[in-house]
Coordinates of C-alpha atoms and ligand atoms in Angstrom, one line a residue:
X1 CA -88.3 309.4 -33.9
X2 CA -92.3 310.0 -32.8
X3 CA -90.4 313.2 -31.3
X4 CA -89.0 311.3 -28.0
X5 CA -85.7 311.6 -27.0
X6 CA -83.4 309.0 -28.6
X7 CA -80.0 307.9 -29.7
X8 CA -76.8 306.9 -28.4
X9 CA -74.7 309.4 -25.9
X10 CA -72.2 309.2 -28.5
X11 CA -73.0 310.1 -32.1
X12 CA -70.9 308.5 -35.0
X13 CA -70.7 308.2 -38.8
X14 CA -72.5 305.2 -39.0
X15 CA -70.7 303.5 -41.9
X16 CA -67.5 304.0 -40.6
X17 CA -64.3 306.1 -40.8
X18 CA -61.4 306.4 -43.2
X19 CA -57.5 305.6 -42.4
X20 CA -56.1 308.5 -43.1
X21 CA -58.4 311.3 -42.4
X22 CA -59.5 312.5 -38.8
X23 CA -62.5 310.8 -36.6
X24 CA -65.1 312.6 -35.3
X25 CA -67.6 311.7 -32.5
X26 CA -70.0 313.7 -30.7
X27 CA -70.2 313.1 -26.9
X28 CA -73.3 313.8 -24.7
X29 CA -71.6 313.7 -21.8
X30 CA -69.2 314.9 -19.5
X31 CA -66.2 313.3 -18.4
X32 CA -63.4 311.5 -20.0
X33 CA -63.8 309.7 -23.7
X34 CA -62.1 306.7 -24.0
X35 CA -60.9 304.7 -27.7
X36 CA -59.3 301.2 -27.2
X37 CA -58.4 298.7 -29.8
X38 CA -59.5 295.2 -29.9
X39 CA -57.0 293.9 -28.2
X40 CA -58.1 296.8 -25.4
X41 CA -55.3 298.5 -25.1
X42 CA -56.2 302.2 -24.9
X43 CA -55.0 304.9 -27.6
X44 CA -56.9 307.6 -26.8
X45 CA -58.2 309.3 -23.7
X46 CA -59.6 312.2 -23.9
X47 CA -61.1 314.8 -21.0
X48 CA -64.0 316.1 -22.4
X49 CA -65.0 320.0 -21.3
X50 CA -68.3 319.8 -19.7
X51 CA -70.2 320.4 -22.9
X52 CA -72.1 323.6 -23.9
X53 CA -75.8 323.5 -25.0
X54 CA -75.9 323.4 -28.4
X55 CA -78.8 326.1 -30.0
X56 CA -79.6 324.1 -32.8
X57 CA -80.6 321.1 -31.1
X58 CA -80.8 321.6 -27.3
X59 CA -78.3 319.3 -26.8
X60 CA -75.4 319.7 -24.2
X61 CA -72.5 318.3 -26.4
X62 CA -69.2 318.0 -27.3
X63 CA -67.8 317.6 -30.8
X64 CA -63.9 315.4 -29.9
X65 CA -61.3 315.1 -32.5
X66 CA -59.8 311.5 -32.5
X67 CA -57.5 312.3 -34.8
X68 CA -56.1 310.0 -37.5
X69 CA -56.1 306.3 -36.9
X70 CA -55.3 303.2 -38.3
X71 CA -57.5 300.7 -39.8
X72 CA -59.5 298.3 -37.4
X73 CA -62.3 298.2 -34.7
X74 CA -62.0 300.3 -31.8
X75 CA -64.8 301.2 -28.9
X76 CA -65.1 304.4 -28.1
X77 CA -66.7 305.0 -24.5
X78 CA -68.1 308.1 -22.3
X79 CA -69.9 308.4 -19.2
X80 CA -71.3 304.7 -19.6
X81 CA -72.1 304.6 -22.9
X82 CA -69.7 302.5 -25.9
X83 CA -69.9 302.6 -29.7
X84 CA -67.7 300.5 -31.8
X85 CA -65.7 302.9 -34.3
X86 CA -65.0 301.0 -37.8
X87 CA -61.5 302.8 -39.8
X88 CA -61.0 301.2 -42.9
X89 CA -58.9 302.2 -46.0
X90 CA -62.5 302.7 -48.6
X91 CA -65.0 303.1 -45.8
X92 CA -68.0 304.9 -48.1
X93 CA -68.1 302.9 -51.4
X94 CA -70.8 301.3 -50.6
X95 CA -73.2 304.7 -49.4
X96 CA -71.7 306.7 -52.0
X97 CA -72.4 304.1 -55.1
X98 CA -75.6 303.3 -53.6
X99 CA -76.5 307.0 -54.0
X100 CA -76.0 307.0 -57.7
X101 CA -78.0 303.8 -57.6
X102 CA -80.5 305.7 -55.8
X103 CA -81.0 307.9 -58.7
X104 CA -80.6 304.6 -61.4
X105 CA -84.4 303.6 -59.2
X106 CA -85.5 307.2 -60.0
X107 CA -85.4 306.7 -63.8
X108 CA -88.9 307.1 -65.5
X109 CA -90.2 305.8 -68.7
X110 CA -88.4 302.3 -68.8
X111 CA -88.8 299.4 -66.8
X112 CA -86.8 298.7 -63.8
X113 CA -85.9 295.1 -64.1
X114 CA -85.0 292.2 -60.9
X115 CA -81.5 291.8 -62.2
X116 CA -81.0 295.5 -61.6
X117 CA -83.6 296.3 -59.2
X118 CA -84.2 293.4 -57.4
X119 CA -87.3 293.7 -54.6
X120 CA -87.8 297.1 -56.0
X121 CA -88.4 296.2 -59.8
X122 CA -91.4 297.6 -61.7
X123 CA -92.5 297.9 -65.2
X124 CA -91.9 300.8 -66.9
X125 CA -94.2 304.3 -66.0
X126 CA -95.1 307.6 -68.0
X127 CA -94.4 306.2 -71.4
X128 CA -97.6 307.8 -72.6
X129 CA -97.9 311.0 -75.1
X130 CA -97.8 314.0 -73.6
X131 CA -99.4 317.4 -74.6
X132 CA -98.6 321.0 -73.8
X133 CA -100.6 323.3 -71.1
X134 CA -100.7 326.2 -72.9
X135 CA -100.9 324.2 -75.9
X136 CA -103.1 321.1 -76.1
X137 CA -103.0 320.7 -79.8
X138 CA -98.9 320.3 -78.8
X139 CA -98.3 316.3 -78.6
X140 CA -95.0 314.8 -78.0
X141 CA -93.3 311.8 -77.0
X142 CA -91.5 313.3 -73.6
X143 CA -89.7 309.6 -72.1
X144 CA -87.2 309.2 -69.9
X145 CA -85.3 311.4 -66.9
X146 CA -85.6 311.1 -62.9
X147 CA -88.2 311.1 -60.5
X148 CA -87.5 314.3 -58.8
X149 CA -88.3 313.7 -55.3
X150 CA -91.2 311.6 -53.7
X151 CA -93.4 312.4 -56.6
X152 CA -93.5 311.3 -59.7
X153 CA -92.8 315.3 -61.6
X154 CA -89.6 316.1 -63.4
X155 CA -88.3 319.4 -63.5
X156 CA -85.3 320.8 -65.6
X157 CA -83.9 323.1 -63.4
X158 CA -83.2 320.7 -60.6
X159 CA -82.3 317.9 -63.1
X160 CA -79.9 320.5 -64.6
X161 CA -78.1 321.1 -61.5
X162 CA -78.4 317.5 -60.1
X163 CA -76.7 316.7 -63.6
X164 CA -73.8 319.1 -63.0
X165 CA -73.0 317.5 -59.0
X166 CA -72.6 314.7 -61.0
X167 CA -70.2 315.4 -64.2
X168 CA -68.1 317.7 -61.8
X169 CA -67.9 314.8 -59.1
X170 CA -66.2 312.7 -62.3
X171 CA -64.5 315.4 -63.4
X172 CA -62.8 316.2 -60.0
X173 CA -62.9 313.3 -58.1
X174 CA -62.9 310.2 -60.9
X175 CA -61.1 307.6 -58.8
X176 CA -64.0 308.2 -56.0
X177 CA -67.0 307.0 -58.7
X178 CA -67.1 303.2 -58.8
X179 CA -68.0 301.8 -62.7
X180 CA -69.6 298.9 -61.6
X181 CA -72.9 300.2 -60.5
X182 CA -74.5 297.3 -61.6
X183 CA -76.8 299.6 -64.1
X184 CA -77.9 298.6 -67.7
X185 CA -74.9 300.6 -69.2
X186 CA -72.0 299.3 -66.8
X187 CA -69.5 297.8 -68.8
X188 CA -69.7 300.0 -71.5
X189 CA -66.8 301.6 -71.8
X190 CA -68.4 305.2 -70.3
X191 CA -68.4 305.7 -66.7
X192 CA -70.9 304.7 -64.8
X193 CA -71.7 308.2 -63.2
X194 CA -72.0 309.2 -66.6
X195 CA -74.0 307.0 -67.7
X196 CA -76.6 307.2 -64.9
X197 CA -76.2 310.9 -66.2
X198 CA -77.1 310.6 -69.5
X199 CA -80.4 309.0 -69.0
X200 CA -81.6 312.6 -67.5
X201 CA -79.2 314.2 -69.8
X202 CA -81.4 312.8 -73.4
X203 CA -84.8 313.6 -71.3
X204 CA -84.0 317.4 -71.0
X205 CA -82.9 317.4 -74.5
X206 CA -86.4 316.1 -75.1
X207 CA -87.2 319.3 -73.1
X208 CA -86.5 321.6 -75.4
X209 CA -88.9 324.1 -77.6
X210 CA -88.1 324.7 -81.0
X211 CA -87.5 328.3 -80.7
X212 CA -84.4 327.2 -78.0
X213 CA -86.5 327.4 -74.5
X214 CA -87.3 324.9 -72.5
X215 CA -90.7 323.7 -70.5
X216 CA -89.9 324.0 -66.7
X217 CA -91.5 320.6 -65.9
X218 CA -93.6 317.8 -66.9
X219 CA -96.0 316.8 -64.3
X220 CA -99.8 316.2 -63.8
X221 CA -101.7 319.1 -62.6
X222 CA -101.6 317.6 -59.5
X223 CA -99.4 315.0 -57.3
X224 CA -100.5 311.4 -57.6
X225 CA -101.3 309.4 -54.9
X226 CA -99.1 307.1 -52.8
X227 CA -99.4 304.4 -56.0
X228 CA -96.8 302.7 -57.7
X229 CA -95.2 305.0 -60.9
X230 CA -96.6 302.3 -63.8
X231 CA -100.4 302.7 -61.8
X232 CA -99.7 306.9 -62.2
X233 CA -101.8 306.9 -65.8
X234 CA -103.1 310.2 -65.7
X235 CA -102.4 312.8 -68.7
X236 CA -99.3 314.6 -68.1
X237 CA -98.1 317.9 -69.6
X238 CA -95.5 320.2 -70.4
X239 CA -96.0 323.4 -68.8
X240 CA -94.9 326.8 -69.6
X241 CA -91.3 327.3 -70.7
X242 CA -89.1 329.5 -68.0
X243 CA -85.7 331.7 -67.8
X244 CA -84.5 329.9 -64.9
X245 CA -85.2 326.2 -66.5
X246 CA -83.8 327.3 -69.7
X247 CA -80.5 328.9 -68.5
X248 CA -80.2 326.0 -65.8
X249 CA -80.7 323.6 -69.0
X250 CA -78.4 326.0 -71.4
X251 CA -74.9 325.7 -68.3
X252 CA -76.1 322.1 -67.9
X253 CA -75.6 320.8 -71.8
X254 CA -73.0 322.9 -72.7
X255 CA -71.2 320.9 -69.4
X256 CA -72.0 317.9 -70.8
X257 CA -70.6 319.0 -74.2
X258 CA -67.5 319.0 -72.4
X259 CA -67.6 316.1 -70.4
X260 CA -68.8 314.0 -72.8
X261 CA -66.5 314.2 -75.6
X262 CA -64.4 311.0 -75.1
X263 CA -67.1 309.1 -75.3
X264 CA -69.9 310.3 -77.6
X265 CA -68.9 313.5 -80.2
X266 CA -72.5 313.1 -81.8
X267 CA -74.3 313.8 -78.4
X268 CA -71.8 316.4 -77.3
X269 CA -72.7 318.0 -80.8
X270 CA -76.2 318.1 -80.0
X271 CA -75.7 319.1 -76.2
X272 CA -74.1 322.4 -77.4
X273 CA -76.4 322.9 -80.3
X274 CA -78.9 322.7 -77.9
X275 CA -77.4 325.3 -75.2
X276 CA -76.5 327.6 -78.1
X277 CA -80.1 327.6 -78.9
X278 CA -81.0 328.0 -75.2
X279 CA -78.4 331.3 -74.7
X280 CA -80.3 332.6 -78.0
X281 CA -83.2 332.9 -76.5
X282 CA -82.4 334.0 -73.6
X283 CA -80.6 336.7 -75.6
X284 CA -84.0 337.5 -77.8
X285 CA -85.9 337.2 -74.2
X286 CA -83.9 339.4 -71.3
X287 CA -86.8 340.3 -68.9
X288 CA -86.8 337.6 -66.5
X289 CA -90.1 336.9 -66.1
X290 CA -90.5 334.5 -62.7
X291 CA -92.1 331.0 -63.0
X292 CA -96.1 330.9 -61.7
X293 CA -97.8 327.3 -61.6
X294 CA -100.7 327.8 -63.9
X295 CA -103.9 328.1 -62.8
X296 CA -105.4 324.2 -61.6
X297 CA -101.9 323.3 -61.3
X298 CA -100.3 322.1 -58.1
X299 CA -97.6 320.0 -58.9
X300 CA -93.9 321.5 -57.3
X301 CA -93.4 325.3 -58.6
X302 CA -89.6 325.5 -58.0
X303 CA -90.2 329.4 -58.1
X304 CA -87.2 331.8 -58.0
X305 CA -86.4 335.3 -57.8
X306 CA -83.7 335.8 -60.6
X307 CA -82.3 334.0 -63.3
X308 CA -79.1 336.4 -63.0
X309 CA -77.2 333.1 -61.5
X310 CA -78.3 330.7 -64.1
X311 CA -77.3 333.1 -66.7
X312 CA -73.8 333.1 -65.0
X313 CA -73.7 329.7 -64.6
X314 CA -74.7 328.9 -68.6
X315 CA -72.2 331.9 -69.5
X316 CA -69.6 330.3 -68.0
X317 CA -70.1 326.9 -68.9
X318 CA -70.7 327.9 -72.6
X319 CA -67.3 330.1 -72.4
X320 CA -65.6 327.1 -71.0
X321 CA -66.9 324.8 -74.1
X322 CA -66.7 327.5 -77.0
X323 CA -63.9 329.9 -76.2
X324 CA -65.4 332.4 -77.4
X325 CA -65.3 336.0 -75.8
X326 CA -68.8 337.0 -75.7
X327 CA -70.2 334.5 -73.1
X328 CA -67.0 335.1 -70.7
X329 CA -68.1 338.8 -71.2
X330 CA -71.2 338.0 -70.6
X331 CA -69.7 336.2 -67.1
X332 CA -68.1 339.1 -66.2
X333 CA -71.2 341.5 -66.5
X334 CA -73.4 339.5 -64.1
X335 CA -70.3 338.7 -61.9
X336 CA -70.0 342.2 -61.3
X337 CA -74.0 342.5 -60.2
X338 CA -72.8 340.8 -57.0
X339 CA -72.8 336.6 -57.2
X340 CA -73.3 334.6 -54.4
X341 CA -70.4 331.9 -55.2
X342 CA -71.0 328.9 -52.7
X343 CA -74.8 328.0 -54.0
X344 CA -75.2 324.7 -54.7
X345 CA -78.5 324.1 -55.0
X346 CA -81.6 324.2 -57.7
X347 CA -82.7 328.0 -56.9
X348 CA -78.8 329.4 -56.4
X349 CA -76.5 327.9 -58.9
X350 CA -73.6 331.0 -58.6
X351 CA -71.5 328.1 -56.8
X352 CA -71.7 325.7 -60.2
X353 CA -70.6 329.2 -62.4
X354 CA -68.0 329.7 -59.8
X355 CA -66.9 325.6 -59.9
X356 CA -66.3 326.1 -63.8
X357 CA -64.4 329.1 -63.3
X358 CA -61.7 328.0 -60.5
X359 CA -61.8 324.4 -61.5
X360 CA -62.2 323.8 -65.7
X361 CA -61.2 327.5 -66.6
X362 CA -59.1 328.5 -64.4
X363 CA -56.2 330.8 -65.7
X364 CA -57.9 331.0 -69.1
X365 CA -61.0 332.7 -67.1
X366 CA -58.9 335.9 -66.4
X367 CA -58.3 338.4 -64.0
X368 CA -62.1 338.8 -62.8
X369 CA -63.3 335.2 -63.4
X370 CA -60.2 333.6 -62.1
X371 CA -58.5 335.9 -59.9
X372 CA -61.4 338.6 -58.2
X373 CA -63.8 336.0 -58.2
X374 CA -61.2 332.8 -56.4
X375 CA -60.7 335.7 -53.5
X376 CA -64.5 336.0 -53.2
X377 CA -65.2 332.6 -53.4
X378 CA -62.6 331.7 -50.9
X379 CA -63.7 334.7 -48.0
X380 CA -67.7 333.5 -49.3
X381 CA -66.6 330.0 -47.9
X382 CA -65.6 330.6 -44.8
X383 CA -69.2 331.3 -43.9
X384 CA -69.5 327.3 -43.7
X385 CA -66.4 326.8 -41.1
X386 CA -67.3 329.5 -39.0
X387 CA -70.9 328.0 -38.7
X388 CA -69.6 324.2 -37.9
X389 CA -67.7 325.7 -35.7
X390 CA -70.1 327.3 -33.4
X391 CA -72.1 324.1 -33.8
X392 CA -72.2 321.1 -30.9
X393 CA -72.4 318.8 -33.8
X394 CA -70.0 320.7 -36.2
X395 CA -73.0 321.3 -38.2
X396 CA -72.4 323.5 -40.6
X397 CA -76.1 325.3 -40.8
X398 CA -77.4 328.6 -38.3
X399 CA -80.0 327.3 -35.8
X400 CA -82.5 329.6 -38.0
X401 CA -81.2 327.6 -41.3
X402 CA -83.3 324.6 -40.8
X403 CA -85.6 325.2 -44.1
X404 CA -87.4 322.5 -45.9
X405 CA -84.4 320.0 -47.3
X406 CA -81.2 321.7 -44.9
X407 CA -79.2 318.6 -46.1
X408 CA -78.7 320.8 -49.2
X409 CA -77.1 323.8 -47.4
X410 CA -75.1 321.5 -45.2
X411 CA -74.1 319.7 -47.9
X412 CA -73.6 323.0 -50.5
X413 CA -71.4 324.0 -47.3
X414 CA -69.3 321.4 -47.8
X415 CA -68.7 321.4 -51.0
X416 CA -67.6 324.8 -50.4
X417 CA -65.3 323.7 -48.4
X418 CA -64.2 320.7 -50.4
X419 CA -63.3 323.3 -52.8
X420 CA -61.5 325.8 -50.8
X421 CA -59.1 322.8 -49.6
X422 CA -58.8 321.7 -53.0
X423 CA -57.7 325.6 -54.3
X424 CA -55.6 326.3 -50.9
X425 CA -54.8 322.8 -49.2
X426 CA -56.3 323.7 -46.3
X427 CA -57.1 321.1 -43.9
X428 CA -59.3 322.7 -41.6
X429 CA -62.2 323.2 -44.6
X430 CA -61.6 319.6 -45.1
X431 CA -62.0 318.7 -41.5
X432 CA -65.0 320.8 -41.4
X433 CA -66.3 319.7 -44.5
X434 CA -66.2 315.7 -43.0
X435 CA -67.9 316.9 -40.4
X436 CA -70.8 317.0 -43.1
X437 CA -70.1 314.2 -44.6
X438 CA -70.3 312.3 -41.0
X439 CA -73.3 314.7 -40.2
X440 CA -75.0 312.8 -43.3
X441 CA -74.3 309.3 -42.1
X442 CA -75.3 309.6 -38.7
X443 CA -73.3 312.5 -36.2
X444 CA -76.1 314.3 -35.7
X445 CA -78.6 315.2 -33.1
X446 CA -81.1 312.5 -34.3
X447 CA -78.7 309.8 -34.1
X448 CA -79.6 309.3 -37.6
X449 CA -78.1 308.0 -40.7
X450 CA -80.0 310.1 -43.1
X451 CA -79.3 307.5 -46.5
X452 CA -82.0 304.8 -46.7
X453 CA -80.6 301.7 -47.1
X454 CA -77.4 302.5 -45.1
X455 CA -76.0 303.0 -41.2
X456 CA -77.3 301.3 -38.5
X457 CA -80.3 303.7 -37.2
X458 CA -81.9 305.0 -40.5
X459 CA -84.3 306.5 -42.7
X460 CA -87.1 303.8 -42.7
X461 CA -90.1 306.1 -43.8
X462 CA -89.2 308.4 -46.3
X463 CA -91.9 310.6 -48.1
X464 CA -90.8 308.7 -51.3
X465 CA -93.8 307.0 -53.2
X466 CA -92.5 303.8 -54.4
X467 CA -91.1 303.4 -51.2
X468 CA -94.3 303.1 -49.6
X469 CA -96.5 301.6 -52.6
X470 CA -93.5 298.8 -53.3
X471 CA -94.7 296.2 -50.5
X472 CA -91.1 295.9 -49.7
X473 CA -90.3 296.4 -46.1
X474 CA -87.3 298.8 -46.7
X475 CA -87.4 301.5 -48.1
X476 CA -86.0 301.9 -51.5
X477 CA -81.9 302.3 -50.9
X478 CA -79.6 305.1 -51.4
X479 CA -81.7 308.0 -51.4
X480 CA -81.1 311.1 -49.0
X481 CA -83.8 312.7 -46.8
X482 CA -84.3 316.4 -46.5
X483 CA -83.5 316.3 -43.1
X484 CA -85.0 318.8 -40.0
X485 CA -87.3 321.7 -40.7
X486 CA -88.0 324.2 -38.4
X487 CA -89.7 326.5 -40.9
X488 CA -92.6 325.9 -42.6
X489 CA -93.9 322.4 -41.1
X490 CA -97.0 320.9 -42.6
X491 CA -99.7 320.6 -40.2
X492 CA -99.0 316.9 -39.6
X493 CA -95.5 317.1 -38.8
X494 CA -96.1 320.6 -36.4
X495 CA -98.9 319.0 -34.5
X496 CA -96.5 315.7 -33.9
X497 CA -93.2 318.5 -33.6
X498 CA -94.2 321.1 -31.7
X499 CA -91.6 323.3 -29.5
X500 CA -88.5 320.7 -31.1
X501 CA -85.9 322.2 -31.4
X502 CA -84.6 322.6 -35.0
X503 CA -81.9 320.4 -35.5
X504 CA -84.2 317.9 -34.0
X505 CA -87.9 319.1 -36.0
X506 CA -88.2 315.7 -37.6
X507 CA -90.5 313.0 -38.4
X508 CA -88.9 309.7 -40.1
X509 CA -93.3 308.9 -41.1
X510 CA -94.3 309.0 -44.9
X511 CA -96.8 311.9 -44.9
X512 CA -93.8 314.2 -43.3
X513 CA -92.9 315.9 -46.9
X514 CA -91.3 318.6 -45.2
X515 CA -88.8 316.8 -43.4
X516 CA -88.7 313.5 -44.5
X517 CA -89.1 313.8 -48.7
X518 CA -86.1 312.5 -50.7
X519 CA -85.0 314.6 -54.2
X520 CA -82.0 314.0 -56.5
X521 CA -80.7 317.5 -56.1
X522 CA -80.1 316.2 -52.6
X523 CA -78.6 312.6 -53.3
X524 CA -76.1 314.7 -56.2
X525 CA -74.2 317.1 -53.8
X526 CA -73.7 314.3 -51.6
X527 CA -72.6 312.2 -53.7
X528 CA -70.0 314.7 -54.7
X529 CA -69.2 314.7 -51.0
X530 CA -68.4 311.3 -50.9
X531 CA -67.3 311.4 -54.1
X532 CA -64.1 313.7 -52.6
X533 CA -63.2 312.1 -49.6
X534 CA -63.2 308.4 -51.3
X535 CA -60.9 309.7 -53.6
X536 CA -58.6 311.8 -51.1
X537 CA -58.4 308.1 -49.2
X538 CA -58.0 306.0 -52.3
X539 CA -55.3 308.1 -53.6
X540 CA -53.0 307.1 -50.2
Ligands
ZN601 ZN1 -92.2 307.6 -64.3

């Protein structure tokens, strides 16, 4: 981007659009729009309203409803400009199984092969002993999990909820997960977006202490340099144990308990042991003490400010795989402190509580867990449809919202929505929840598709450090960048942003880790995106 203005006058999903469901395009001009067929005869026509200035981005622009069409090519034209508009009847296989490959190149402690891998193959990384911070007479054999994000660190908490976007995109949407990933497992009579999470699944059971906690992380005191993972020798450690990890692990396992059970009872078995242990401690331990990096450590804190959530979340999920009364009182008690329901992400998880609740529980949840919380999860969502709409883009994110990573509230936004249209059959969530979706893939105010790997203009330079230590040209595929951040710029990307406007404070260069890192808690809720709307098209 090199902050100069760029990009077509008319911004598009950039793999495509789906028979069946509404076309979006965003129009920075005034005038008529135009949509012909291949054989130019005109189907749409379209006066466009001289288009307001959009706050989050500057942009005078005009969000135009195509409506429904059928399959085949089409050019779309305004005030001079033309972009060719693919429909199709499966339009994002390809982006959204290439994001769960993206997480299959995240894996850690075994080798990434050609025939699965191809240019971005490497041996394996971190396979050596590990000790504990606290605790250096501790040694233990720690393999396996993700990569979070551009470093090489792995955290519980955001594996757990990464995890849970995953077995509830199977669980909702299992006609929109392809099982021929082309993984080491595929073909094995499991799912393949199961069995991409299961490899971070065994990890965090690894994760565990013996008195039912769990460590918040395993990273070196201190990021590694832009080196390949296998080159990242240095002695890594668990550190402390924390509430939030250990509630975010305890919802996440007793999940997978569930979702697990047709195809492995012994794991399942060991999943709930191991979130039964994890809820007895938390029991034995109910002063939430926050998470603090040690001193000398300076590897990603993933700090929050309660653990009430994850021990809604966990309370839920272990009510939803025992039956048993306590945990669903449990729910009810820290329901009733207040519980923000449309949370997503790896600090605010009350949206994964609620997603086990309206969706797995349902009836059986009762007349606070079910029925007072599916009316306050359904007026909580309409904070994302109000906010598309006052968009340009249809952006569903305040001009003040652009924090480090706003893919995930976009994206936690629409999976709100997703929801809603799911519990109510509303079509105007799941209009405004495409919206995202296209957002992701390119209608935006960067002109961007944000998914290396995929759409024509895209992510080339992500803060992602295989991708730049790989001497591979592109950029390793499938992996989802954070997206603009007005807030809390490093100094290299403000001096190079300056007065940008938010929507547009972004740097596709490696160093820009606040606008340009990947993490797997941002591939996961777009994958259950996709995930949704592949299915609602396949199903026609
Ligand atoms: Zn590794």
């Amino acid at each position: 981007m090199n902050g100069q203005e760029q990009g077509s006058a008319i911004r598009i999903n950039q793999e495509g659009y789906a028979a069946g469901l509404p076309v979006h395009a965003a129009v920075l001009a005034e005038g008529r729009v135009t949509l012909r067929d291949e054989t130019g005869r005109t189907v749409r026509e379209i006066d466009v309203k001289p288009p307001e200035t959009d706050a989050a981005s500057g942009d005078r622009v005009a969000l135009v409803n195509l409506g429904r069409l059928g399959e085949g090519v089409y050019t779309l034209s305004a005030g001079g400009a033309a972009q060719t508009i693919r429909v199709r009847k499966d339009p994002w296989r390809a982006v959204t199984d290439g994001m769960i490959k993206g997480l299959y190149f995240q894996r850690c402690g075994c080798e990434l092969p050609a025939r699965y891998a191809g240019p971005y193959r490497h041996p394996a990384c971190h396979t050596a002993e590990v000790s504990g911070w606290e605790d250096r007479s501790l040694r233990r054999k720690v393999p396996g999990g993700w990569h979070d994000a551009g470093d090489y660190g792995k955290y519980v908490g955001p594996g757990a909820v990464t995890a849970a976007h995953l077995i509830y995109a199977w669980k909702l949407f299992p006609d929109g997960c392809s099982d021929d990933l082309d993984i080491p497992e595929t073909g094995n009579g499991v799912p393949d977006i199961l069995n991409e999470t299961r490899y971070e699944l065994d990890w965090m059971l690894r994760m565990q202490r013996e008195d039912g906690a769990f460590y918040h992380k395993l990273t070196k005191d201190h990021f590694a340099p832009f080196i390949m993972p296998q080159d990242d020798t240095e002695p890594e450690y668990l550190m402390p144990v924390s509430h939030c990890a250990t509630a975010a692990a305890c919802a996440c396992l007793a999940l997978a308990a569930r979702a697990y059970r047709a195809y492995d009872a012994d794991f399942c078995e060991r999943a709930l042991r191991s979130a039964l242990q994890a809820w007895e401690w938390l029991r034995a331990n109910p002063e939430f003490i926050p998470y603090r990096n040690p001193e000398g450590v300076r590897t990603g804190w993933y700090g929050d400010r309660s653990d009430a959530d994850e021990r809604f979340w966990a309370a839920c999920e272990l009510y939803a795989a025992t039956g048993e009364n306590e945990y669903r009182e449990a729910a009810e008690a820290l329901y009733a402190q207040g519980m923000q329901l449309i949370q997503f992400g790896w600090a605010d998880v009350g949206g994964l509580g609620a997603l086990c609740c309206l969706f797995d529980l349902r009836e059986r949840a009762g007349d606070i867990l079910y029925g007072a919380l599916r009316e306050d999860f359904l007026r909580q969502s309409e904070e994302g449809l109000a906010w598309s709409r006052q968009s340009g883009y249809g952006t569903s994110l305040a001009p003040d919202r652009y924090i480090w990573g706003s893919i995930l509230p976009i994206m936690s936004h629409a999976m709100a929505m997703i929801l809603n249209a799911r519990l109510t059959g509303r079509e105007d969530m799941r209009d405004a929840a495409l919206i995202q979706w296209d957002y992701a893939l390119g209608l935006n105010a960067l002109d961007l598709c944000f998914v290396t790997g995929f759409g024509e203009r895209r992510v080339m330079h992500p803060h992602h450090r295989p991708s730049e230590a790989d001497g591979v040209s592109d950029p390793v595929p499938g992996l989802i960048s954070g997206g603009p951040n007005k807030g809390f710029p490093y100094p290299f990307t403000r001096d190079r942003l300056k007065d940008r406007p938010p929507a547009k404070s972004y740097l596709d260069e490696t160093p820009s880790a606040d606008t340009n890192e990947i993490a797997i808690y941002w591939n996961s809720p777009a994958i259950f995106v996709g995930a949704y709307f592949r299915s609602s098209v396949r199903g026609k």
